[in-house]
Structures are given as structure tokens and as C-alpha cells.
């Protein structure tokens, strides 16, 4: 139950730390598993809870975020929870208006068009004032989890957020946002820097509120090639890891494991492996052995079952999971999908995925 807001102190003792151990590269009896978008519309109880609510109003309600975060854990023996929120709360904190349009998705009422538009953004963001509702949701959920599993906090990465802020929503080409990188490189760096600074404070605030791991989503990495990624994405990804860690130390907060998930960025895997993150998340378009060869032995991998595999019959899901575990190995590995769950997926198939990871990894570890 998600009642009673208690202080960030005195959190319940963690009972299942498999996910955190795997993230840090320690040995685990089974391979931990969680799913991106595990709190979502594929669950009837999620649709019921969210039915009458505006999407971003839901994000601003700690009680509802807590309830939605806990729903998948009531059904499945997942090894981690991820706070229910959205990456676009950061542009909102910078003063931009985002609305959820049915059938279209998130839409910015006034996207950035010209370099001058950067002046409309808040240049200094007090994350507690602007995003305190996320911190409250994390604290409340951490208590309500009762130590069952660790709680993951997250943010979008600067390039991904910049692309939304310029495109005004989703896009198949990101041509408007990429045109900034080519036409206005200095202004692009100004915007990316502003975003990075807010993200650093936001992630540190999430740990202070009770997050036990952090994931950075560079969901639009695939729209960049190696050169643009090297110039406009990687430096900020690196900087965020470094700055978050040094601020956590300064503030005597726990040094939590950090995950970088740069979708469709195989061209950058080696760089991402050295970017300061304990875990590198993978989409489904790369072979596990190839990813392992590129990142080396000192980083945990996370991923990478094709989400659409969950449309397969349950037995087939089990076979695919077994193959995935054999390819990655059961250690220094966190099982996940290569992207989020889709709204029309059958919850039973999600359950089959989670159970297959546990069963097959235990079996492989014994033999």
C-alpha cells in the first residue's frame, strides 16, 4: 500500500539483492531479471488505475506512481522495480509544456525552433522544487516495497531529451534535432550542457530519496552515427556518470550502480563500456557474444530479448531465454528485454519470460 509518506531514513532491509550484486559484478545464484516498461498498459490493473487520469498528472502523484511501480511485482517475481515516471519531466522542469495526446504520444506545445528559444528555458533549475514529486514517489515506493527488491531511478540522456524538445514529439528521422547539431553546434552544446547539469542533480536527488540504482536512457542514440555520437552524446553520458558519483561521495550518499542504455548504438559499445557505468544495456539487434567481446569482462551487460519475442507461445519464450542465457553467460549479466514492453502484450507471457530466466539460469549455474 502506498500511504503515509515516511522520511528517507529507516528504509526496510533489502531481502533480494541479486540485481545489485549482478550490477556490481558479484556472483549470483540466478540471473536477475526486470523489464523496461514493466509498469505499463499491458496490465489491466495499470489501465484501471490510470483510466481517468491525465498522464503527467499521474507522474506528479507520488501515491499513483508508487501503486503503478508495485503492480508488476505483485504478479511476477521480478528482481527489481523501476519507479513509474517519464523522461520528459526534465524538459518540463526547464519550463517547457508537454502534453500526452491520445494516439499520438507526448507532444510539446512549443518546441524549440530557433537558437533564441534557448533563452526561454530556465537556466538554473532547483530540482527539488521542480521534480520533488519524483523524489517523493521514490521515497514512498522504497518504503512500500518493504525491501522486496531494489528500486531503480532513471533519467533520459541529454541528446534524447534535446531531440524531443526540438522535434516536439516522436520522429522517425530526428531531422529537425539533427539539423541543429550540423547548423548550430555551439547552441546544441549549450542545450546539452544545461540538460546534463539538471540530470546530474536529478539523479543525485533520486539516490537521496531512496533509489538503489540508476539508469540513463539514450533512447535515440540510433539516429546518430559514430561521429555525431562522439561529439554530442558520449561526452555528456561520461560526464553524468562522473559527476553523479562525485556528488554522491560529497553528500555521503550510497554509490549506487549506474546503467547506460543507448538504443541502437553498437557502434559505440566500446566507448560506453569505458564511460563510467557498471552496467551497459543492450537492444536486441546485437549478438550477445559480440557485445561481450566489445565491452570486456569488467562491465555487467543487461538485455536483450526482442520485446516481440513475448508474442511467441510460452514454450518458445523459454527456448529463446535459454539461448540468451547461454550466449551471455549467467554471471555479470542482468536479463531484460531489448526495449520496453508493448501495451498489447499478454501478462502471462511476461511471467513466462521472468520465470524462464530464473529456472534456466539456476539450472546452468548448478551444472
mmCIF file of C-alpha atoms in Angstrom:
data_model
loop_
_atom_site.group_PDB
_atom_site.id
_atom_site.type_symbol
_atom_site.label_atom_id
_atom_site.label_comp_id
_atom_site.label_asym_id
_atom_site.label_seq_id
_atom_site.Cartn_x
_atom_site.Cartn_y
_atom_site.Cartn_z
ATOM 1 C CA UNK A 1 0.000 0.000 0.000
ATOM 2 C CA UNK A 2 1.207 3.471 -0.847
ATOM 3 C CA UNK A 3 0.024 5.507 2.083
ATOM 4 C CA UNK A 4 1.864 7.511 4.706
ATOM 5 C CA UNK A 5 4.886 9.410 3.491
ATOM 6 C CA UNK A 6 7.772 8.479 5.753
ATOM 7 C CA UNK A 7 11.223 10.036 5.850
ATOM 8 C CA UNK A 8 14.002 8.796 3.539
ATOM 9 C CA UNK A 9 15.663 7.345 6.625
ATOM 10 C CA UNK A 10 14.878 3.965 8.103
ATOM 11 C CA UNK A 11 14.175 2.111 4.874
ATOM 12 C CA UNK A 12 13.215 -1.565 5.221
ATOM 13 C CA UNK A 13 16.056 -4.081 4.952
ATOM 14 C CA UNK A 14 16.606 -5.395 1.411
ATOM 15 C CA UNK A 15 15.679 -9.084 1.084
ATOM 16 C CA UNK A 16 16.650 -9.764 -2.529
ATOM 17 C CA UNK A 17 19.831 -8.009 -3.677
ATOM 18 C CA UNK A 18 20.508 -10.271 -6.701
ATOM 19 C CA UNK A 19 20.092 -7.391 -9.157
ATOM 20 C CA UNK A 20 22.528 -5.143 -7.254
ATOM 21 C CA UNK A 21 25.083 -7.953 -6.907
ATOM 22 C CA UNK A 22 24.948 -8.703 -10.641
ATOM 23 C CA UNK A 23 25.274 -4.985 -11.426
ATOM 24 C CA UNK A 24 28.429 -4.824 -9.300
ATOM 25 C CA UNK A 25 29.824 -7.990 -10.867
ATOM 26 C CA UNK A 26 29.386 -10.227 -7.815
ATOM 27 C CA UNK A 27 28.295 -13.833 -8.103
ATOM 28 C CA UNK A 28 24.569 -14.633 -8.114
ATOM 29 C CA UNK A 29 22.641 -17.915 -7.729
ATOM 30 C CA UNK A 30 20.287 -16.954 -10.522
ATOM 31 C CA UNK A 31 20.389 -14.294 -13.209
ATOM 32 C CA UNK A 32 18.304 -11.310 -12.092
ATOM 33 C CA UNK A 33 15.581 -10.063 -14.422
ATOM 34 C CA UNK A 34 13.400 -6.973 -14.795
ATOM 35 C CA UNK A 35 11.653 -5.404 -17.800
ATOM 36 C CA UNK A 36 11.799 -1.928 -19.210
ATOM 37 C CA UNK A 37 8.241 -0.502 -19.030
ATOM 38 C CA UNK A 38 7.267 -3.284 -16.618
ATOM 39 C CA UNK A 39 4.758 -0.865 -15.082
ATOM 40 C CA UNK A 40 2.549 -0.284 -18.067
ATOM 41 C CA UNK A 41 -0.535 -0.569 -20.177
ATOM 42 C CA UNK A 42 -0.140 -4.305 -20.796
ATOM 43 C CA UNK A 43 -1.510 -4.756 -17.241
ATOM 44 C CA UNK A 44 -5.287 -4.371 -16.845
ATOM 45 C CA UNK A 45 -4.761 -3.034 -13.303
ATOM 46 C CA UNK A 46 -2.484 -0.322 -14.745
ATOM 47 C CA UNK A 47 -5.158 0.745 -17.235
ATOM 48 C CA UNK A 48 -7.701 0.822 -14.407
ATOM 49 C CA UNK A 49 -5.505 2.938 -12.111
ATOM 50 C CA UNK A 50 -4.655 5.349 -14.941
ATOM 51 C CA UNK A 51 -8.113 5.352 -16.559
ATOM 52 C CA UNK A 52 -9.399 8.777 -15.613
ATOM 53 C CA UNK A 53 -6.025 10.429 -15.066
ATOM 54 C CA UNK A 54 -4.006 12.703 -17.298
ATOM 55 C CA UNK A 55 -0.627 11.005 -17.909
ATOM 56 C CA UNK A 56 1.581 13.761 -16.489
ATOM 57 C CA UNK A 57 -0.843 14.311 -13.597
ATOM 58 C CA UNK A 58 -0.230 10.646 -12.772
ATOM 59 C CA UNK A 59 3.529 11.274 -12.890
ATOM 60 C CA UNK A 60 3.055 14.120 -10.402
ATOM 61 C CA UNK A 61 1.139 11.952 -7.911
ATOM 62 C CA UNK A 62 3.579 10.072 -5.648
ATOM 63 C CA UNK A 63 0.776 7.742 -4.495
ATOM 64 C CA UNK A 64 -0.187 6.736 -8.054
ATOM 65 C CA UNK A 65 3.472 6.343 -9.128
ATOM 66 C CA UNK A 66 4.014 4.084 -6.145
ATOM 67 C CA UNK A 67 0.946 1.967 -6.932
ATOM 68 C CA UNK A 68 1.912 1.615 -10.616
ATOM 69 C CA UNK A 69 5.507 0.715 -9.718
ATOM 70 C CA UNK A 70 4.329 -2.053 -7.379
ATOM 71 C CA UNK A 71 1.715 -3.609 -9.708
ATOM 72 C CA UNK A 72 4.093 -5.784 -11.771
ATOM 73 C CA UNK A 73 5.804 -7.009 -8.582
ATOM 74 C CA UNK A 74 2.520 -8.351 -7.259
ATOM 75 C CA UNK A 75 2.258 -10.532 -10.350
ATOM 76 C CA UNK A 76 5.830 -11.517 -11.216
ATOM 77 C CA UNK A 77 8.940 -12.483 -9.229
ATOM 78 C CA UNK A 78 10.956 -9.635 -10.761
ATOM 79 C CA UNK A 79 14.342 -8.815 -9.215
ATOM 80 C CA UNK A 80 13.996 -5.020 -9.410
ATOM 81 C CA UNK A 81 11.385 -2.284 -9.512
ATOM 82 C CA UNK A 82 11.760 0.861 -11.618
ATOM 83 C CA UNK A 83 9.962 3.992 -10.497
ATOM 84 C CA UNK A 84 6.971 4.891 -12.653
ATOM 85 C CA UNK A 85 7.743 8.255 -14.273
ATOM 86 C CA UNK A 86 8.703 9.667 -17.685
ATOM 87 C CA UNK A 87 11.910 11.029 -19.183
ATOM 88 C CA UNK A 88 10.090 14.204 -20.295
ATOM 89 C CA UNK A 89 9.685 15.508 -16.743
ATOM 90 C CA UNK A 90 13.167 17.045 -17.233
ATOM 91 C CA UNK A 91 12.152 19.332 -20.151
ATOM 92 C CA UNK A 92 9.098 20.228 -18.036
ATOM 93 C CA UNK A 93 11.444 21.240 -15.221
ATOM 94 C CA UNK A 94 13.175 23.530 -17.726
ATOM 95 C CA UNK A 95 9.851 25.266 -18.301
ATOM 96 C CA UNK A 96 8.568 23.508 -21.429
ATOM 97 C CA UNK A 97 4.978 22.342 -21.713
ATOM 98 C CA UNK A 98 4.428 18.694 -22.679
ATOM 99 C CA UNK A 99 1.003 17.107 -23.066
ATOM 100 C CA UNK A 100 0.099 13.491 -23.744
ATOM 101 C CA UNK A 101 -2.033 13.364 -26.896
ATOM 102 C CA UNK A 102 -4.082 10.153 -27.251
ATOM 103 C CA UNK A 103 -2.969 8.139 -30.268
ATOM 104 C CA UNK A 104 -0.001 10.437 -30.820
ATOM 105 C CA UNK A 105 2.039 10.348 -27.647
ATOM 106 C CA UNK A 106 3.914 13.107 -25.828
ATOM 107 C CA UNK A 107 3.695 16.472 -27.592
ATOM 108 C CA UNK A 108 5.453 19.762 -26.836
ATOM 109 C CA UNK A 109 3.098 22.718 -27.281
ATOM 110 C CA UNK A 110 6.033 24.977 -28.227
ATOM 111 C CA UNK A 111 9.097 23.046 -29.366
ATOM 112 C CA UNK A 112 12.470 24.782 -29.708
ATOM 113 C CA UNK A 113 12.691 26.198 -33.245
ATOM 114 C CA UNK A 114 15.430 28.810 -33.191
ATOM 115 C CA UNK A 115 18.583 29.197 -31.151
ATOM 116 C CA UNK A 116 16.944 32.206 -29.425
ATOM 117 C CA UNK A 117 14.340 29.835 -27.980
ATOM 118 C CA UNK A 118 17.005 28.542 -25.598
ATOM 119 C CA UNK A 119 16.594 31.796 -23.679
ATOM 120 C CA UNK A 120 13.046 30.749 -22.775
ATOM 121 C CA UNK A 121 14.405 27.785 -20.784
ATOM 122 C CA UNK A 122 15.148 28.032 -17.058
ATOM 123 C CA UNK A 123 18.910 28.447 -16.862
ATOM 124 C CA UNK A 124 19.055 27.357 -13.210
ATOM 125 C CA UNK A 125 16.777 24.551 -12.098
ATOM 126 C CA UNK A 126 16.060 23.759 -8.466
ATOM 127 C CA UNK A 127 15.340 20.045 -8.923
ATOM 128 C CA UNK A 128 13.674 19.723 -5.530
ATOM 129 C CA UNK A 129 11.230 22.488 -6.407
ATOM 130 C CA UNK A 130 10.566 21.263 -9.958
ATOM 131 C CA UNK A 131 10.889 17.480 -9.608
ATOM 132 C CA UNK A 132 10.318 16.931 -5.900
ATOM 133 C CA UNK A 133 7.235 14.857 -6.750
ATOM 134 C CA UNK A 134 9.527 12.201 -8.287
ATOM 135 C CA UNK A 135 11.671 12.178 -5.137
ATOM 136 C CA UNK A 136 8.546 11.761 -3.005
ATOM 137 C CA UNK A 137 7.372 8.908 -5.227
ATOM 138 C CA UNK A 138 10.758 7.187 -4.825
ATOM 139 C CA UNK A 139 10.780 7.533 -1.029
ATOM 140 C CA UNK A 140 7.201 6.335 -0.729
ATOM 141 C CA UNK A 141 7.801 3.387 -3.076
ATOM 142 C CA UNK A 142 11.048 2.392 -1.376
ATOM 143 C CA UNK A 143 9.123 2.084 1.907
ATOM 144 C CA UNK A 144 6.147 0.372 0.281
ATOM 145 C CA UNK A 145 8.382 -2.236 -1.397
ATOM 146 C CA UNK A 146 9.236 -3.418 2.124
ATOM 147 C CA UNK A 147 12.687 -4.499 0.984
ATOM 148 C CA UNK A 148 11.290 -6.990 -1.515
ATOM 149 C CA UNK A 149 13.600 -5.842 -4.355
ATOM 150 C CA UNK A 150 15.777 -2.792 -5.116
ATOM 151 C CA UNK A 151 14.255 0.333 -6.672
ATOM 152 C CA UNK A 152 15.764 1.803 -9.851
ATOM 153 C CA UNK A 153 15.606 5.528 -10.616
ATOM 154 C CA UNK A 154 16.191 6.902 -14.113
ATOM 155 C CA UNK A 155 16.507 9.837 -16.460
ATOM 156 C CA UNK A 156 16.639 10.436 -20.185
ATOM 157 C CA UNK A 157 20.092 11.372 -21.502
ATOM 158 C CA UNK A 158 20.779 14.853 -22.924
ATOM 159 C CA UNK A 159 20.686 14.047 -26.667
ATOM 160 C CA UNK A 160 17.447 12.070 -26.359
ATOM 161 C CA UNK A 161 15.780 14.895 -24.408
ATOM 162 C CA UNK A 162 17.131 17.537 -26.804
ATOM 163 C CA UNK A 163 15.695 15.619 -29.764
ATOM 164 C CA UNK A 164 12.215 15.588 -28.179
ATOM 165 C CA UNK A 165 12.447 19.278 -27.279
ATOM 166 C CA UNK A 166 13.216 20.252 -30.887
ATOM 167 C CA UNK A 167 11.057 17.695 -32.727
ATOM 168 C CA UNK A 168 8.132 18.430 -30.401
ATOM 169 C CA UNK A 169 7.401 14.704 -30.081
ATOM 170 C CA UNK A 170 8.407 11.414 -31.643
ATOM 171 C CA UNK A 171 10.032 11.362 -35.098
ATOM 172 C CA UNK A 172 11.288 8.699 -37.473
ATOM 173 C CA UNK A 173 14.239 10.759 -38.718
ATOM 174 C CA UNK A 174 15.018 13.302 -35.959
ATOM 175 C CA UNK A 175 15.880 15.607 -38.883
ATOM 176 C CA UNK A 176 14.981 18.834 -37.051
ATOM 177 C CA UNK A 177 17.043 17.958 -33.998
ATOM 178 C CA UNK A 178 19.973 16.658 -36.061
ATOM 179 C CA UNK A 179 19.924 19.785 -38.203
ATOM 180 C CA UNK A 180 20.785 21.722 -35.008
ATOM 181 C CA UNK A 181 23.867 19.530 -34.498
ATOM 182 C CA UNK A 182 25.075 20.434 -38.004
ATOM 183 C CA UNK A 183 23.874 24.063 -38.192
ATOM 184 C CA UNK A 184 24.187 25.209 -34.577
ATOM 185 C CA UNK A 185 26.869 23.092 -32.882
ATOM 186 C CA UNK A 186 27.620 25.695 -30.176
ATOM 187 C CA UNK A 187 23.965 26.211 -29.280
ATOM 188 C CA UNK A 188 23.481 22.437 -29.284
ATOM 189 C CA UNK A 189 26.312 22.060 -26.760
ATOM 190 C CA UNK A 190 24.798 24.845 -24.638
ATOM 191 C CA UNK A 191 21.486 22.992 -24.535
ATOM 192 C CA UNK A 192 23.106 19.593 -23.899
ATOM 193 C CA UNK A 193 25.188 21.088 -21.063
ATOM 194 C CA UNK A 194 22.108 22.648 -19.478
ATOM 195 C CA UNK A 195 20.315 19.299 -19.681
ATOM 196 C CA UNK A 196 23.306 17.389 -18.306
ATOM 197 C CA UNK A 197 23.524 19.709 -15.290
ATOM 198 C CA UNK A 198 19.851 19.221 -14.466
ATOM 199 C CA UNK A 199 20.110 15.436 -14.990
ATOM 200 C CA UNK A 200 23.105 15.212 -12.616
ATOM 201 C CA UNK A 201 21.201 16.977 -9.819
ATOM 202 C CA UNK A 202 18.074 14.979 -10.620
ATOM 203 C CA UNK A 203 19.861 11.616 -10.375
ATOM 204 C CA UNK A 204 21.661 12.563 -7.156
ATOM 205 C CA UNK A 205 18.287 13.665 -5.742
ATOM 206 C CA UNK A 206 16.811 10.289 -6.672
ATOM 207 C CA UNK A 207 19.509 8.471 -4.685
ATOM 208 C CA UNK A 208 18.968 10.823 -1.728
ATOM 209 C CA UNK A 209 15.263 9.932 -1.955
ATOM 210 C CA UNK A 210 15.988 6.189 -1.899
ATOM 211 C CA UNK A 211 16.825 4.946 -5.426
ATOM 212 C CA UNK A 212 19.242 1.983 -5.220
ATOM 213 C CA UNK A 213 20.376 2.028 -8.868
ATOM 214 C CA UNK A 214 20.099 4.499 -11.760
ATOM 215 C CA UNK A 215 19.508 4.005 -15.478
ATOM 216 C CA UNK A 216 20.259 6.633 -18.117
ATOM 217 C CA UNK A 217 18.153 6.210 -21.278
ATOM 218 C CA UNK A 218 19.814 7.363 -24.512
ATOM 219 C CA UNK A 219 16.830 6.036 -26.449
ATOM 220 C CA UNK A 220 17.568 8.000 -29.639
ATOM 221 C CA UNK A 221 21.244 7.025 -29.990
ATOM 222 C CA UNK A 222 20.395 5.114 -33.165
ATOM 223 C CA UNK A 223 19.685 8.335 -35.027
ATOM 224 C CA UNK A 224 23.301 9.409 -34.621
ATOM 225 C CA UNK A 225 26.306 7.949 -36.394
ATOM 226 C CA UNK A 226 29.669 7.363 -34.690
ATOM 227 C CA UNK A 227 30.884 10.950 -35.254
ATOM 228 C CA UNK A 228 27.792 12.767 -34.001
ATOM 229 C CA UNK A 229 27.551 10.373 -31.058
ATOM 230 C CA UNK A 230 31.197 11.017 -30.204
ATOM 231 C CA UNK A 231 30.649 14.791 -30.287
ATOM 232 C CA UNK A 232 27.146 15.313 -28.929
ATOM 233 C CA UNK A 233 26.162 12.273 -26.826
ATOM 234 C CA UNK A 234 29.147 10.441 -25.350
ATOM 235 C CA UNK A 235 30.831 13.409 -23.582
ATOM 236 C CA UNK A 236 27.622 14.118 -21.639
ATOM 237 C CA UNK A 237 26.978 10.434 -20.892
ATOM 238 C CA UNK A 238 30.507 10.212 -19.430
ATOM 239 C CA UNK A 239 30.185 13.452 -17.556
ATOM 240 C CA UNK A 240 26.879 12.451 -15.953
ATOM 241 C CA UNK A 241 28.371 9.224 -14.531
ATOM 242 C CA UNK A 242 31.427 11.016 -13.201
ATOM 243 C CA UNK A 243 29.580 13.987 -11.715
ATOM 244 C CA UNK A 244 26.822 11.873 -10.140
ATOM 245 C CA UNK A 245 29.435 9.684 -8.453
ATOM 246 C CA UNK A 246 31.483 12.562 -7.141
ATOM 247 C CA UNK A 247 28.367 14.344 -5.806
ATOM 248 C CA UNK A 248 27.140 11.146 -4.127
ATOM 249 C CA UNK A 249 30.528 10.913 -2.382
ATOM 250 C CA UNK A 250 30.442 14.582 -1.383
ATOM 251 C CA UNK A 251 26.975 14.229 0.073
ATOM 252 C CA UNK A 252 27.857 10.923 1.797
ATOM 253 C CA UNK A 253 25.136 9.122 -0.175
ATOM 254 C CA UNK A 254 25.373 5.475 -1.305
ATOM 255 C CA UNK A 255 27.376 4.903 -4.506
ATOM 256 C CA UNK A 256 24.670 3.104 -6.445
ATOM 257 C CA UNK A 257 25.300 1.107 -9.649
ATOM 258 C CA UNK A 258 24.570 3.035 -12.849
ATOM 259 C CA UNK A 259 23.254 1.602 -16.134
ATOM 260 C CA UNK A 260 23.646 3.206 -19.548
ATOM 261 C CA UNK A 261 21.133 2.104 -22.194
ATOM 262 C CA UNK A 262 21.926 3.626 -25.589
ATOM 263 C CA UNK A 263 19.490 2.041 -28.005
ATOM 264 C CA UNK A 264 20.914 1.031 -31.420
ATOM 265 C CA UNK A 265 24.395 2.269 -30.541
ATOM 266 C CA UNK A 266 26.524 -0.828 -31.181
ATOM 267 C CA UNK A 267 28.978 1.423 -32.952
ATOM 268 C CA UNK A 268 29.722 2.953 -29.530
ATOM 269 C CA UNK A 269 29.758 -0.127 -27.278
ATOM 270 C CA UNK A 270 33.490 0.030 -26.557
ATOM 271 C CA UNK A 271 33.223 3.684 -25.571
ATOM 272 C CA UNK A 272 30.128 3.061 -23.473
ATOM 273 C CA UNK A 273 31.942 0.258 -21.632
ATOM 274 C CA UNK A 274 34.505 2.857 -20.508
ATOM 275 C CA UNK A 275 32.056 5.671 -19.812
ATOM 276 C CA UNK A 276 31.891 5.077 -16.043
ATOM 277 C CA UNK A 277 28.787 2.859 -15.795
ATOM 278 C CA UNK A 278 28.691 -0.512 -14.027
ATOM 279 C CA UNK A 279 26.128 -1.854 -16.495
ATOM 280 C CA UNK A 280 25.681 -1.451 -20.252
ATOM 281 C CA UNK A 281 22.152 -2.163 -21.524
ATOM 282 C CA UNK A 282 21.698 -3.682 -24.976
ATOM 283 C CA UNK A 283 18.893 -3.702 -27.524
ATOM 284 C CA UNK A 284 18.044 -6.880 -29.456
ATOM 285 C CA UNK A 285 19.987 -6.023 -32.611
ATOM 286 C CA UNK A 286 23.381 -7.265 -31.419
ATOM 287 C CA UNK A 287 24.646 -10.787 -30.710
ATOM 288 C CA UNK A 288 25.397 -11.312 -27.018
ATOM 289 C CA UNK A 289 28.858 -12.782 -27.765
ATOM 290 C CA UNK A 290 29.772 -9.755 -29.872
ATOM 291 C CA UNK A 291 28.642 -7.358 -27.155
ATOM 292 C CA UNK A 292 30.631 -9.275 -24.528
ATOM 293 C CA UNK A 293 33.739 -9.220 -26.733
ATOM 294 C CA UNK A 294 33.436 -5.453 -27.139
ATOM 295 C CA UNK A 295 32.707 -4.445 -23.543
ATOM 296 C CA UNK A 296 35.137 -6.889 -21.900
ATOM 297 C CA UNK A 297 34.847 -8.621 -18.541
ATOM 298 C CA UNK A 298 34.630 -5.670 -16.174
ATOM 299 C CA UNK A 299 31.159 -4.449 -17.086
ATOM 300 C CA UNK A 300 27.814 -6.136 -16.493
ATOM 301 C CA UNK A 301 25.573 -6.497 -19.544
ATOM 302 C CA UNK A 302 21.795 -6.056 -19.464
ATOM 303 C CA UNK A 303 19.260 -7.095 -22.082
ATOM 304 C CA UNK A 304 18.440 -8.023 -24.787
ATOM 305 C CA UNK A 305 15.467 -10.217 -25.745
ATOM 306 C CA UNK A 306 13.470 -8.767 -28.642
ATOM 307 C CA UNK A 307 10.285 -7.481 -26.934
ATOM 308 C CA UNK A 308 8.269 -9.025 -29.783
ATOM 309 C CA UNK A 309 9.520 -12.459 -28.715
ATOM 310 C CA UNK A 310 6.869 -12.178 -25.986
ATOM 311 C CA UNK A 311 4.214 -12.628 -28.687
ATOM 312 C CA UNK A 312 5.553 -16.166 -29.192
ATOM 313 C CA UNK A 313 3.984 -19.183 -27.448
ATOM 314 C CA UNK A 314 5.236 -19.652 -23.866
ATOM 315 C CA UNK A 315 7.407 -22.712 -24.663
ATOM 316 C CA UNK A 316 9.127 -20.737 -27.413
ATOM 317 C CA UNK A 317 9.807 -17.869 -24.971
ATOM 318 C CA UNK A 318 11.501 -20.403 -22.693
ATOM 319 C CA UNK A 319 13.721 -21.629 -25.534
ATOM 320 C CA UNK A 320 14.712 -18.101 -26.525
ATOM 321 C CA UNK A 321 15.565 -17.233 -22.918
ATOM 322 C CA UNK A 322 17.682 -20.374 -22.559
ATOM 323 C CA UNK A 323 19.622 -19.491 -25.701
ATOM 324 C CA UNK A 324 20.072 -15.906 -24.498
ATOM 325 C CA UNK A 325 21.428 -17.062 -21.123
ATOM 326 C CA UNK A 326 23.822 -19.496 -22.794
ATOM 327 C CA UNK A 327 25.098 -16.696 -25.043
ATOM 328 C CA UNK A 328 25.584 -14.091 -22.309
ATOM 329 C CA UNK A 329 26.531 -16.459 -19.505
ATOM 330 C CA UNK A 330 24.612 -16.306 -16.233
ATOM 331 C CA UNK A 331 27.107 -14.088 -14.353
ATOM 332 C CA UNK A 332 27.807 -10.350 -14.775
ATOM 333 C CA UNK A 333 24.502 -10.318 -16.542
ATOM 334 C CA UNK A 334 21.007 -8.907 -15.915
ATOM 335 C CA UNK A 335 18.244 -10.294 -18.116
ATOM 336 C CA UNK A 336 15.867 -7.786 -19.677
ATOM 337 C CA UNK A 337 14.176 -7.020 -22.963
ATOM 338 C CA UNK A 338 15.988 -5.048 -25.661
ATOM 339 C CA UNK A 339 13.421 -2.268 -25.226
ATOM 340 C CA UNK A 340 10.169 -1.700 -23.312
ATOM 341 C CA UNK A 341 7.085 -3.908 -23.152
ATOM 342 C CA UNK A 342 4.305 -3.065 -25.632
ATOM 343 C CA UNK A 343 0.752 -2.298 -24.464
ATOM 344 C CA UNK A 344 -0.867 -5.272 -26.243
ATOM 345 C CA UNK A 345 1.357 -7.916 -24.649
ATOM 346 C CA UNK A 346 -0.112 -10.766 -22.640
ATOM 347 C CA UNK A 347 0.913 -10.501 -18.959
ATOM 348 C CA UNK A 348 1.172 -14.312 -18.804
ATOM 349 C CA UNK A 349 3.905 -14.189 -21.424
ATOM 350 C CA UNK A 350 5.783 -11.616 -19.342
ATOM 351 C CA UNK A 351 5.507 -14.046 -16.431
ATOM 352 C CA UNK A 352 6.816 -16.873 -18.633
ATOM 353 C CA UNK A 353 9.844 -14.723 -19.549
ATOM 354 C CA UNK A 354 10.670 -13.905 -15.911
ATOM 355 C CA UNK A 355 10.245 -17.494 -14.734
ATOM 356 C CA UNK A 356 12.310 -18.869 -17.637
ATOM 357 C CA UNK A 357 15.221 -16.585 -16.713
ATOM 358 C CA UNK A 358 15.181 -17.831 -13.125
ATOM 359 C CA UNK A 359 14.725 -21.512 -13.977
ATOM 360 C CA UNK A 360 17.286 -21.729 -16.786
ATOM 361 C CA UNK A 361 19.931 -19.622 -15.041
ATOM 362 C CA UNK A 362 19.652 -21.739 -11.855
ATOM 363 C CA UNK A 363 19.964 -24.879 -13.940
ATOM 364 C CA UNK A 364 23.007 -23.576 -15.851
ATOM 365 C CA UNK A 365 24.661 -22.445 -12.586
ATOM 366 C CA UNK A 366 24.187 -25.897 -10.998
ATOM 367 C CA UNK A 367 25.677 -27.735 -13.952
#
